[in-house]
């Protein structure tokens, strides 16, 4: 969840660290800090945003060419100056930053306190730096690197670490276990970060650390060894990410930019995979496993948050188009309930970042049981991309806004392509039906553009409902997951309570909430269920509810009954989520802006959930 950046080279590292932390702030933004080696160990940290840290550093700016920085998403201890990273040992010579959770920190802390060590913070992280210093003090002949190794062998949990030692001014240590770290290699300089965003400005040459690896960074290069001190050879990868992709591009927020990027993102996701003229689909990442996927007795999908919602759409797609039974699991529950999965089964994991801790855990559990492990993710080089047996990248481009938008639509596109390919392979999908869906998929980017052109009208609608304390979202079949996603977006960024339901379930409880203050968003774009949706609208109207309908041009009865209407183009029912979700993203965005919320950095949330 937290963001880590480190540098060793020839530049003034303060500027590198602050700029890098600003680009990582979507990973955590309740406090920030830096530690810089400059003959001494200069540490500055504070609760608040990276800009608050930058202001503090302006008072007495430390200079140096080696340093580490951190932006925090709190797990242990509230956000304050003391709990902010970096943490420094009692001896004042070692500082470190940490992403992850140390599960046995209480026991380690008690042991260290019994030896006379005092702790300043409430964090689990401070235990690591105190443990390193204790090992050094107990063994005068031991090297610092060896002390770090010994400390990490006593730690249980997840970590991404960057460590500096005042007595070793020409080295920076980094280690990983369950929390991502990437090393950037430049000319006489080396970088490290939680992801590539802080690195891309300086180099496109990167190395991905794996779990159980420790790297020593120097100005002229780096060495990687296992925690057991076994030398390792690492492959250098070239980033395809550009600096322009992680800037706002003239939009007031990353979220709005990413909403408007969806026509391009969907087109990029389809490029090279779908040919509307020949009705062909090519999924190179699945070429070697498609037969096994098509023969599987069931498909299990595991994901979290927005990715779980796209997985629910995937359930409808695979069952309707490929006639494959599907179970959609919360990844956070999957491995704890002794799942019934074995070597005949297929697990499909979905994650924008490819680093979601619970989803990675589900992936590893399935592989341990012999299942075929597939993945859908956006980030090349991520843990999911490296550990799955096969998979498909969404090619959505960087998503910086914490509330996912283009991640959802591109994940649904990939799921549609997979369901079509498997349906054809199983002989479950008539050719003319497949051809019609493929042609509609190709048209989706342009249809999204027509919805985005209604931005001003949706903003005006948001103005009417900014007051609302609650929202209800209703959908059926393919649009039920869209109702969940629409409610989640509103909750995430505006802090308005919202719930999504299958429309028929409204009568089983939620109808009691409906009154003249309750906006009810009805998603009525799937032709085979719209008669039932009309009945649901009548039920809401009879109780004074305010009906906002997302519907298609030909649905005159829906438009007649709704108080407010947002039209989306007609499409195949199975592709409806790709269109019906767009106005819900815009509605949530504009309500949040009206309420003065920070839509890119909602309170208590972080982009990449890399801790359980």
mmCIF file of N, CA, C and O in Angstrom, residues 25-121:
data_model
loop_
_atom_site.group_PDB
_atom_site.id
_atom_site.type_symbol
_atom_site.label_atom_id
_atom_site.label_comp_id
_atom_site.label_asym_id
_atom_site.label_seq_id
_atom_site.Cartn_x
_atom_site.Cartn_y
_atom_site.Cartn_z
ATOM 1 N N UNK A 25 2.134 8.847 -4.567
ATOM 2 C CA UNK A 25 1.233 9.216 -3.474
ATOM 3 C C UNK A 25 -0.095 8.483 -3.555
ATOM 4 O O UNK A 25 -0.803 8.355 -2.543
ATOM 5 N N UNK A 26 -0.462 7.971 -4.729
ATOM 6 C CA UNK A 26 -1.705 7.209 -4.819
ATOM 7 C C UNK A 26 -1.615 5.902 -4.026
ATOM 8 O O UNK A 26 -2.632 5.265 -3.751
ATOM 9 N N UNK A 27 -0.401 5.497 -3.639
ATOM 10 C CA UNK A 27 -0.223 4.266 -2.863
ATOM 11 C C UNK A 27 -0.433 4.496 -1.365
ATOM 12 O O UNK A 27 -0.537 3.533 -0.591
ATOM 13 N N UNK A 28 -0.445 5.744 -0.931
ATOM 14 C CA UNK A 28 -0.613 6.072 0.477
ATOM 15 C C UNK A 28 -0.299 7.535 0.691
ATOM 16 O O UNK A 28 0.675 8.037 0.138
ATOM 17 N N UNK A 29 -1.103 8.219 1.493
ATOM 18 C CA UNK A 29 -0.943 9.671 1.562
ATOM 19 C C UNK A 29 -1.366 10.240 2.906
ATOM 20 O O UNK A 29 -1.909 11.326 2.994
ATOM 21 N N UNK A 30 -1.097 9.465 3.996
ATOM 22 C CA UNK A 30 -1.408 10.041 5.303
ATOM 23 C C UNK A 30 -0.175 10.586 6.005
ATOM 24 O O UNK A 30 -0.280 11.301 6.993
ATOM 25 N N UNK A 31 1.029 10.251 5.512
ATOM 26 C CA UNK A 31 2.257 10.846 6.038
ATOM 27 C C UNK A 31 3.376 10.548 5.049
ATOM 28 O O UNK A 31 3.233 9.693 4.173
ATOM 29 N N UNK A 32 4.488 11.258 5.190
ATOM 30 C CA UNK A 32 5.603 11.076 4.258
ATOM 31 C C UNK A 32 6.895 11.463 4.946
ATOM 32 O O UNK A 32 6.905 12.224 5.927
ATOM 33 N N UNK A 33 8.014 10.942 4.411
ATOM 34 C CA UNK A 33 9.300 11.287 4.990
ATOM 35 C C UNK A 33 10.455 10.839 4.121
ATOM 36 O O UNK A 33 10.292 10.047 3.187
ATOM 37 N N UNK A 34 11.635 11.375 4.425
ATOM 38 C CA UNK A 34 12.863 11.019 3.716
ATOM 39 C C UNK A 34 13.997 10.877 4.731
ATOM 40 O O UNK A 34 13.965 11.471 5.814
ATOM 41 N N UNK A 35 14.995 10.071 4.352
ATOM 42 C CA UNK A 35 16.263 9.995 5.074
ATOM 43 C C UNK A 35 17.370 10.153 4.053
ATOM 44 O O UNK A 35 17.390 9.436 3.044
ATOM 45 N N UNK A 36 18.278 11.090 4.290
ATOM 46 C CA UNK A 36 19.329 11.416 3.331
ATOM 47 C C UNK A 36 20.686 11.323 4.024
ATOM 48 O O UNK A 36 20.879 11.853 5.123
ATOM 49 N N UNK A 37 21.625 10.612 3.364
ATOM 50 C CA UNK A 37 22.990 10.533 3.864
ATOM 51 C C UNK A 37 23.780 11.724 3.330
ATOM 52 O O UNK A 37 23.861 11.922 2.120
ATOM 53 N N UNK A 38 24.340 12.501 4.245
ATOM 54 C CA UNK A 38 25.108 13.684 3.843
ATOM 55 C C UNK A 38 26.285 13.909 4.793
ATOM 56 O O UNK A 38 26.558 15.019 5.236
ATOM 57 N N UNK A 39 26.991 12.811 5.082
ATOM 58 C CA UNK A 39 28.005 12.846 6.124
ATOM 59 C C UNK A 39 27.408 12.482 7.462
ATOM 60 O O UNK A 39 28.062 11.900 8.324
ATOM 61 N N UNK A 40 26.154 12.829 7.624
ATOM 62 C CA UNK A 40 25.353 12.429 8.776
ATOM 63 C C UNK A 40 24.122 11.718 8.226
ATOM 64 O O UNK A 40 24.088 11.332 7.057
ATOM 65 N N UNK A 41 23.108 11.550 9.044
ATOM 66 C CA UNK A 41 21.845 10.970 8.608
ATOM 67 C C UNK A 41 20.753 11.995 8.879
ATOM 68 O O UNK A 41 20.364 12.216 10.032
ATOM 69 N N UNK A 42 20.285 12.653 7.820
ATOM 70 C CA UNK A 42 19.262 13.685 7.954
ATOM 71 C C UNK A 42 17.894 13.069 7.685
ATOM 72 O O UNK A 42 17.664 12.507 6.610
ATOM 73 N N UNK A 43 16.998 13.171 8.655
ATOM 74 C CA UNK A 43 15.661 12.591 8.538
ATOM 75 C C UNK A 43 14.631 13.699 8.704
ATOM 76 O O UNK A 43 14.711 14.507 9.637
ATOM 77 N N UNK A 44 13.668 13.733 7.781
ATOM 78 C CA UNK A 44 12.539 14.671 7.878
ATOM 79 C C UNK A 44 11.270 13.891 7.551
ATOM 80 O O UNK A 44 11.227 13.164 6.551
ATOM 81 N N UNK A 45 10.250 14.047 8.383
ATOM 82 C CA UNK A 45 8.998 13.329 8.130
ATOM 83 C C UNK A 45 7.872 14.053 8.846
ATOM 84 O O UNK A 45 8.088 14.769 9.824
ATOM 85 N N UNK A 46 6.655 13.843 8.335
ATOM 86 C CA UNK A 46 5.506 14.506 8.943
ATOM 87 C C UNK A 46 4.216 13.848 8.493
ATOM 88 O O UNK A 46 4.159 13.204 7.439
ATOM 89 N N UNK A 47 3.179 14.004 9.302
ATOM 90 C CA UNK A 47 1.844 13.607 8.880
ATOM 91 C C UNK A 47 1.375 14.543 7.778
ATOM 92 O O UNK A 47 1.766 15.707 7.723
ATOM 93 N N UNK A 48 0.531 14.012 6.885
ATOM 94 C CA UNK A 48 0.010 14.830 5.800
ATOM 95 C C UNK A 48 0.524 14.368 4.452
ATOM 96 O O UNK A 48 1.016 13.245 4.290
ATOM 97 N N UNK A 49 0.394 15.246 3.475
ATOM 98 C CA UNK A 49 0.734 14.931 2.092
ATOM 99 C C UNK A 49 2.221 15.163 1.826
ATOM 100 O O UNK A 49 2.945 15.749 2.638
ATOM 101 N N UNK A 50 2.643 14.733 0.644
ATOM 102 C CA UNK A 50 4.025 14.954 0.227
ATOM 103 C C UNK A 50 4.322 16.451 0.168
ATOM 104 O O UNK A 50 5.432 16.885 0.479
ATOM 105 N N UNK A 51 3.328 17.259 -0.207
ATOM 106 C CA UNK A 51 3.560 18.710 -0.263
ATOM 107 C C UNK A 51 3.882 19.270 1.119
ATOM 108 O O UNK A 51 4.620 20.251 1.246
ATOM 109 N N UNK A 52 3.334 18.661 2.188
ATOM 110 C CA UNK A 52 3.648 19.105 3.544
ATOM 111 C C UNK A 52 5.096 18.779 3.890
ATOM 112 O O UNK A 52 5.792 19.570 4.541
ATOM 113 N N UNK A 53 5.548 17.619 3.452
ATOM 114 C CA UNK A 53 6.952 17.251 3.646
ATOM 115 C C UNK A 53 7.860 18.202 2.874
ATOM 116 O O UNK A 53 8.890 18.660 3.397
ATOM 117 N N UNK A 54 7.498 18.505 1.630
ATOM 118 C CA UNK A 54 8.316 19.410 0.816
ATOM 119 C C UNK A 54 8.435 20.774 1.482
ATOM 120 O O UNK A 54 9.514 21.388 1.492
ATOM 121 N N UNK A 55 7.343 21.266 2.060
ATOM 122 C CA UNK A 55 7.389 22.563 2.752
ATOM 123 C C UNK A 55 8.317 22.509 3.952
ATOM 124 O O UNK A 55 9.063 23.461 4.218
ATOM 125 N N UNK A 56 8.293 21.399 4.672
ATOM 126 C CA UNK A 56 9.176 21.262 5.828
ATOM 127 C C UNK A 56 10.638 21.224 5.397
ATOM 128 O O UNK A 56 11.504 21.779 6.064
ATOM 129 N N UNK A 57 10.914 20.574 4.291
ATOM 130 C CA UNK A 57 12.288 20.480 3.813
ATOM 131 C C UNK A 57 12.819 21.816 3.294
ATOM 132 O O UNK A 57 14.032 22.024 3.235
ATOM 133 N N UNK A 58 11.937 22.712 2.901
ATOM 134 C CA UNK A 58 12.379 24.020 2.424
ATOM 135 C C UNK A 58 13.031 24.837 3.530
ATOM 136 O O UNK A 58 13.870 25.700 3.275
ATOM 137 N N UNK A 59 12.662 24.568 4.768
ATOM 138 C CA UNK A 59 13.193 25.337 5.897
ATOM 139 C C UNK A 59 14.692 25.088 6.059
ATOM 140 O O UNK A 59 15.482 26.023 6.225
ATOM 141 N N UNK A 60 15.102 23.828 6.003
ATOM 142 C CA UNK A 60 16.531 23.479 6.124
ATOM 143 C C UNK A 60 16.797 22.307 5.196
ATOM 144 O O UNK A 60 16.849 21.156 5.641
ATOM 145 N N UNK A 61 16.916 22.569 3.905
ATOM 146 C CA UNK A 61 17.005 21.482 2.929
ATOM 147 C C UNK A 61 18.283 20.664 3.071
ATOM 148 O O UNK A 61 19.383 21.208 2.938
ATOM 149 N N UNK A 62 18.157 19.339 3.366
ATOM 150 C CA UNK A 62 19.345 18.494 3.419
ATOM 151 C C UNK A 62 19.842 18.189 2.014
ATOM 152 O O UNK A 62 19.050 18.047 1.074
ATOM 153 N N UNK A 63 21.126 18.088 1.849
ATOM 154 C CA UNK A 63 21.720 17.763 0.563
ATOM 155 C C UNK A 63 22.458 16.433 0.679
ATOM 156 O O UNK A 63 23.060 16.132 1.702
ATOM 157 N N UNK A 64 22.416 15.659 -0.373
ATOM 158 C CA UNK A 64 23.119 14.387 -0.399
ATOM 159 C C UNK A 64 22.761 13.641 -1.659
ATOM 160 O O UNK A 64 21.812 13.991 -2.371
ATOM 161 N N UNK A 65 23.526 12.605 -1.952
ATOM 162 C CA UNK A 65 23.310 11.836 -3.182
ATOM 163 C C UNK A 65 22.842 10.418 -2.903
ATOM 164 O O UNK A 65 22.766 9.596 -3.822
ATOM 165 N N UNK A 66 22.510 10.119 -1.653
ATOM 166 C CA UNK A 66 21.960 8.816 -1.272
ATOM 167 C C UNK A 66 20.797 9.065 -0.329
ATOM 168 O O UNK A 66 20.938 9.814 0.652
ATOM 169 N N UNK A 67 19.661 8.460 -0.616
ATOM 170 C CA UNK A 67 18.530 8.664 0.273
ATOM 171 C C UNK A 67 17.378 7.732 -0.015
ATOM 172 O O UNK A 67 17.321 7.061 -1.055
ATOM 173 N N UNK A 68 16.442 7.690 0.923
ATOM 174 C CA UNK A 68 15.234 6.885 0.799
ATOM 175 C C UNK A 68 14.038 7.743 1.191
ATOM 176 O O UNK A 68 14.155 8.691 1.972
ATOM 177 N N UNK A 69 12.879 7.435 0.633
ATOM 178 C CA UNK A 69 11.665 8.182 0.942
ATOM 179 C C UNK A 69 10.470 7.256 1.033
ATOM 180 O O UNK A 69 10.494 6.110 0.555
ATOM 181 N N UNK A 70 9.392 7.760 1.635
ATOM 182 C CA UNK A 70 8.232 6.907 1.906
ATOM 183 C C UNK A 70 6.980 7.762 1.983
ATOM 184 O O UNK A 70 6.994 8.874 2.527
ATOM 185 N N UNK A 71 5.900 7.278 1.419
ATOM 186 C CA UNK A 71 4.583 7.866 1.626
ATOM 187 C C UNK A 71 3.683 6.763 2.167
ATOM 188 O O UNK A 71 3.655 5.657 1.621
ATOM 189 N N UNK A 72 2.975 7.033 3.251
ATOM 190 C CA UNK A 72 2.415 5.973 4.096
ATOM 191 C C UNK A 72 0.915 5.796 3.948
ATOM 192 O O UNK A 72 0.164 6.763 3.790
ATOM 193 N N UNK A 73 0.477 4.541 3.997
ATOM 194 C CA UNK A 73 -0.904 4.156 4.245
ATOM 195 C C UNK A 73 -0.887 3.379 5.550
ATOM 196 O O UNK A 73 -0.320 2.292 5.631
ATOM 197 N N UNK A 74 -1.473 3.963 6.590
ATOM 198 C CA UNK A 74 -1.265 3.462 7.950
ATOM 199 C C UNK A 74 -1.863 2.074 8.151
ATOM 200 O O UNK A 74 -3.004 1.809 7.765
ATOM 201 N N UNK A 75 -1.083 1.200 8.786
ATOM 202 C CA UNK A 75 -1.589 -0.085 9.261
ATOM 203 C C UNK A 75 -1.465 -0.149 10.790
ATOM 204 O O UNK A 75 -2.443 -0.375 11.486
ATOM 205 N N UNK A 76 -0.250 0.061 11.298
ATOM 206 C CA UNK A 76 -0.013 -0.005 12.749
ATOM 207 C C UNK A 76 0.290 1.403 13.261
ATOM 208 O O UNK A 76 1.325 1.977 12.940
ATOM 209 N N UNK A 77 -0.627 1.947 14.054
ATOM 210 C CA UNK A 77 -0.448 3.284 14.598
ATOM 211 C C UNK A 77 -1.057 4.337 13.706
ATOM 212 O O UNK A 77 -0.982 4.259 12.481
ATOM 213 N N UNK A 78 -1.680 5.362 14.299
ATOM 214 C CA UNK A 78 -2.358 6.399 13.518
ATOM 215 C C UNK A 78 -1.353 7.267 12.767
ATOM 216 O O UNK A 78 -0.167 7.299 13.086
ATOM 217 N N UNK A 79 -1.816 7.995 11.757
ATOM 218 C CA UNK A 79 -0.929 8.908 11.025
ATOM 219 C C UNK A 79 -0.494 10.069 11.917
ATOM 220 O O UNK A 79 -1.324 10.847 12.378
ATOM 221 N N UNK A 80 0.792 10.156 12.169
ATOM 222 C CA UNK A 80 1.349 11.306 12.883
ATOM 223 C C UNK A 80 2.836 11.386 12.575
ATOM 224 O O UNK A 80 3.388 10.510 11.885
ATOM 225 N N UNK A 81 3.486 12.416 13.066
ATOM 226 C CA UNK A 81 4.902 12.609 12.742
ATOM 227 C C UNK A 81 5.759 11.449 13.232
ATOM 228 O O UNK A 81 6.708 11.029 12.566
ATOM 229 N N UNK A 82 5.445 10.918 14.394
ATOM 230 C CA UNK A 82 6.268 9.855 14.978
ATOM 231 C C UNK A 82 6.133 8.552 14.204
ATOM 232 O O UNK A 82 7.123 7.844 13.959
ATOM 233 N N UNK A 83 4.921 8.217 13.813
ATOM 234 C CA UNK A 83 4.693 6.948 13.112
ATOM 235 C C UNK A 83 5.065 7.015 11.636
ATOM 236 O O UNK A 83 5.138 5.984 10.966
ATOM 237 N N UNK A 84 5.286 8.215 11.118
ATOM 238 C CA UNK A 84 5.705 8.348 9.721
ATOM 239 C C UNK A 84 7.071 7.691 9.518
ATOM 240 O O UNK A 84 7.891 7.623 10.432
ATOM 241 N N UNK A 85 7.301 7.193 8.316
ATOM 242 C CA UNK A 85 8.611 6.634 7.945
ATOM 243 C C UNK A 85 9.462 7.755 7.349
ATOM 244 O O UNK A 85 8.906 8.709 6.804
ATOM 245 N N UNK A 86 10.789 7.635 7.369
ATOM 246 C CA UNK A 86 11.623 6.518 7.809
ATOM 247 C C UNK A 86 11.662 6.395 9.329
ATOM 248 O O UNK A 86 11.428 7.356 10.065
ATOM 249 N N UNK A 87 12.027 5.166 9.764
ATOM 250 C CA UNK A 87 12.273 4.916 11.174
ATOM 251 C C UNK A 87 13.765 4.729 11.382
ATOM 252 O O UNK A 87 14.450 4.122 10.564
ATOM 253 N N UNK A 88 14.242 5.259 12.485
ATOM 254 C CA UNK A 88 15.671 5.270 12.797
ATOM 255 C C UNK A 88 15.893 4.491 14.084
ATOM 256 O O UNK A 88 15.110 4.599 15.032
ATOM 257 N N UNK A 89 16.973 3.685 14.112
ATOM 258 C CA UNK A 89 17.283 2.913 15.301
ATOM 259 C C UNK A 89 17.752 3.788 16.452
ATOM 260 O O UNK A 89 18.032 4.981 16.288
ATOM 261 N N UNK A 90 17.855 3.166 17.606
ATOM 262 C CA UNK A 90 18.262 3.908 18.811
ATOM 263 C C UNK A 90 19.644 4.512 18.654
ATOM 264 O O UNK A 90 19.938 5.568 19.228
ATOM 265 N N UNK A 91 20.509 3.884 17.889
ATOM 266 C CA UNK A 91 21.860 4.394 17.698
ATOM 267 C C UNK A 91 21.946 5.549 16.733
ATOM 268 O O UNK A 91 22.999 6.210 16.631
ATOM 269 N N UNK A 92 20.871 5.814 16.005
ATOM 270 C CA UNK A 92 20.834 6.949 15.096
ATOM 271 C C UNK A 92 21.665 6.786 13.833
ATOM 272 O O UNK A 92 21.900 7.771 13.132
ATOM 273 N N UNK A 93 22.078 5.556 13.507
ATOM 274 C CA UNK A 93 22.912 5.361 12.319
ATOM 275 C C UNK A 93 22.168 4.677 11.173
ATOM 276 O O UNK A 93 22.581 4.788 10.026
ATOM 277 N N UNK A 94 21.088 3.985 11.468
ATOM 278 C CA UNK A 94 20.366 3.197 10.460
ATOM 279 C C UNK A 94 18.951 3.741 10.324
ATOM 280 O O UNK A 94 18.271 3.994 11.319
ATOM 281 N N UNK A 95 18.507 3.919 9.065
ATOM 282 C CA UNK A 95 17.129 4.345 8.783
ATOM 283 C C UNK A 95 16.553 3.432 7.719
ATOM 284 O O UNK A 95 17.269 2.991 6.802
ATOM 285 N N UNK A 96 15.269 3.154 7.839
ATOM 286 C CA UNK A 96 14.631 2.328 6.813
ATOM 287 C C UNK A 96 13.188 2.755 6.595
ATOM 288 O O UNK A 96 12.560 3.383 7.447
ATOM 289 N N UNK A 97 12.690 2.397 5.420
ATOM 290 C CA UNK A 97 11.276 2.563 5.067
ATOM 291 C C UNK A 97 10.736 1.190 4.706
ATOM 292 O O UNK A 97 11.472 0.316 4.228
ATOM 293 N N UNK A 98 9.435 1.007 4.911
ATOM 294 C CA UNK A 98 8.857 -0.340 4.843
ATOM 295 C C UNK A 98 7.448 -0.274 4.283
ATOM 296 O O UNK A 98 6.647 0.572 4.676
ATOM 297 N N UNK A 99 7.158 -1.184 3.390
ATOM 298 C CA UNK A 99 5.801 -1.438 2.927
ATOM 299 C C UNK A 99 5.483 -2.878 3.269
ATOM 300 O O UNK A 99 6.243 -3.783 2.918
ATOM 301 N N UNK A 100 4.373 -3.117 3.949
ATOM 302 C CA UNK A 100 3.996 -4.469 4.328
ATOM 303 C C UNK A 100 3.555 -4.514 5.775
ATOM 304 O O UNK A 100 3.332 -3.482 6.415
ATOM 305 N N UNK A 101 3.437 -5.733 6.304
ATOM 306 C CA UNK A 101 3.025 -5.935 7.693
ATOM 307 C C UNK A 101 3.918 -7.007 8.307
ATOM 308 O O UNK A 101 4.057 -8.101 7.760
ATOM 309 N N UNK A 102 4.514 -6.689 9.442
ATOM 310 C CA UNK A 102 5.326 -7.651 10.184
ATOM 311 C C UNK A 102 4.406 -8.338 11.197
ATOM 312 O O UNK A 102 3.975 -7.729 12.180
ATOM 313 N N UNK A 103 4.098 -9.585 10.962
ATOM 314 C CA UNK A 103 3.077 -10.271 11.742
ATOM 315 C C UNK A 103 3.558 -10.630 13.147
ATOM 316 O O UNK A 103 2.746 -10.728 14.069
ATOM 317 N N UNK A 104 4.858 -10.847 13.318
ATOM 318 C CA UNK A 104 5.371 -11.214 14.645
ATOM 319 C C UNK A 104 6.064 -10.044 15.339
ATOM 320 O O UNK A 104 6.935 -10.232 16.182
ATOM 321 N N UNK A 105 5.648 -8.828 14.999
ATOM 322 C CA UNK A 105 6.338 -7.668 15.553
ATOM 323 C C UNK A 105 6.172 -7.565 17.070
ATOM 324 O O UNK A 105 7.078 -7.102 17.773
ATOM 325 N N UNK A 106 5.026 -7.984 17.586
ATOM 326 C CA UNK A 106 4.808 -7.869 19.038
ATOM 327 C C UNK A 106 5.813 -8.710 19.810
ATOM 328 O O UNK A 106 6.390 -8.257 20.804
ATOM 329 N N UNK A 107 6.039 -9.941 19.355
ATOM 330 C CA UNK A 107 6.992 -10.815 20.033
ATOM 331 C C UNK A 107 8.413 -10.272 19.903
ATOM 332 O O UNK A 107 9.180 -10.262 20.871
ATOM 333 N N UNK A 108 8.759 -9.817 18.685
ATOM 334 C CA UNK A 108 10.095 -9.255 18.489
ATOM 335 C C UNK A 108 10.293 -8.000 19.341
ATOM 336 O O UNK A 108 11.356 -7.802 19.946
ATOM 337 N N UNK A 109 9.272 -7.173 19.407
ATOM 338 C CA UNK A 109 9.366 -5.938 20.181
ATOM 339 C C UNK A 109 9.569 -6.236 21.668
ATOM 340 O O UNK A 109 10.403 -5.608 22.339
ATOM 341 N N UNK A 110 8.822 -7.229 22.174
ATOM 342 C CA UNK A 110 8.958 -7.578 23.585
ATOM 343 C C UNK A 110 10.369 -8.077 23.882
ATOM 344 O O UNK A 110 10.957 -7.733 24.927
ATOM 345 N N UNK A 111 10.923 -8.876 22.984
ATOM 346 C CA UNK A 111 12.285 -9.384 23.169
ATOM 347 C C UNK A 111 13.293 -8.243 23.187
ATOM 348 O O UNK A 111 14.204 -8.192 24.030
ATOM 349 N N UNK A 112 13.143 -7.315 22.261
ATOM 350 C CA UNK A 112 14.072 -6.184 22.174
ATOM 351 C C UNK A 112 13.932 -5.246 23.371
ATOM 352 O O UNK A 112 14.930 -4.710 23.884
ATOM 353 N N UNK A 113 12.721 -5.052 23.836
ATOM 354 C CA UNK A 113 12.519 -4.211 25.025
ATOM 355 C C UNK A 113 13.150 -4.853 26.261
ATOM 356 O O UNK A 113 13.703 -4.156 27.112
ATOM 357 N N UNK A 114 13.078 -6.176 26.323
ATOM 358 C CA UNK A 114 13.693 -6.877 27.446
ATOM 359 C C UNK A 114 15.211 -6.709 27.446
ATOM 360 O O UNK A 114 15.856 -6.803 28.503
ATOM 361 N N UNK A 115 15.775 -6.430 26.277
ATOM 362 C CA UNK A 115 17.214 -6.194 26.166
ATOM 363 C C UNK A 115 17.569 -4.716 26.368
ATOM 364 O O UNK A 115 18.731 -4.330 26.196
ATOM 365 N N UNK A 116 16.557 -3.894 26.663
ATOM 366 C CA UNK A 116 16.823 -2.503 26.995
ATOM 367 C C UNK A 116 16.581 -1.516 25.873
ATOM 368 O O UNK A 116 16.847 -0.316 26.048
ATOM 369 N N UNK A 117 16.039 -1.984 24.742
ATOM 370 C CA UNK A 117 15.805 -1.066 23.626
ATOM 371 C C UNK A 117 14.457 -0.361 23.815
ATOM 372 O O UNK A 117 13.457 -0.982 24.165
ATOM 373 N N UNK A 118 14.430 0.938 23.561
ATOM 374 C CA UNK A 118 13.199 1.713 23.704
ATOM 375 C C UNK A 118 12.658 2.067 22.327
ATOM 376 O O UNK A 118 13.417 2.313 21.384
ATOM 377 N N UNK A 119 11.344 2.092 22.214
ATOM 378 C CA UNK A 119 10.667 2.345 20.949
ATOM 379 C C UNK A 119 9.947 3.681 21.000
ATOM 380 O O UNK A 119 9.357 4.056 22.023
ATOM 381 N N UNK A 120 9.985 4.392 19.888
ATOM 382 C CA UNK A 120 9.349 5.710 19.814
ATOM 383 C C UNK A 120 7.944 5.623 19.218
ATOM 384 O O UNK A 120 7.065 6.387 19.573
ATOM 385 N N UNK A 121 7.754 4.723 18.249
ATOM 386 C CA UNK A 121 6.520 4.713 17.461
ATOM 387 C C UNK A 121 5.620 3.553 17.853
ATOM 388 O O UNK A 121 5.996 2.683 18.644
#
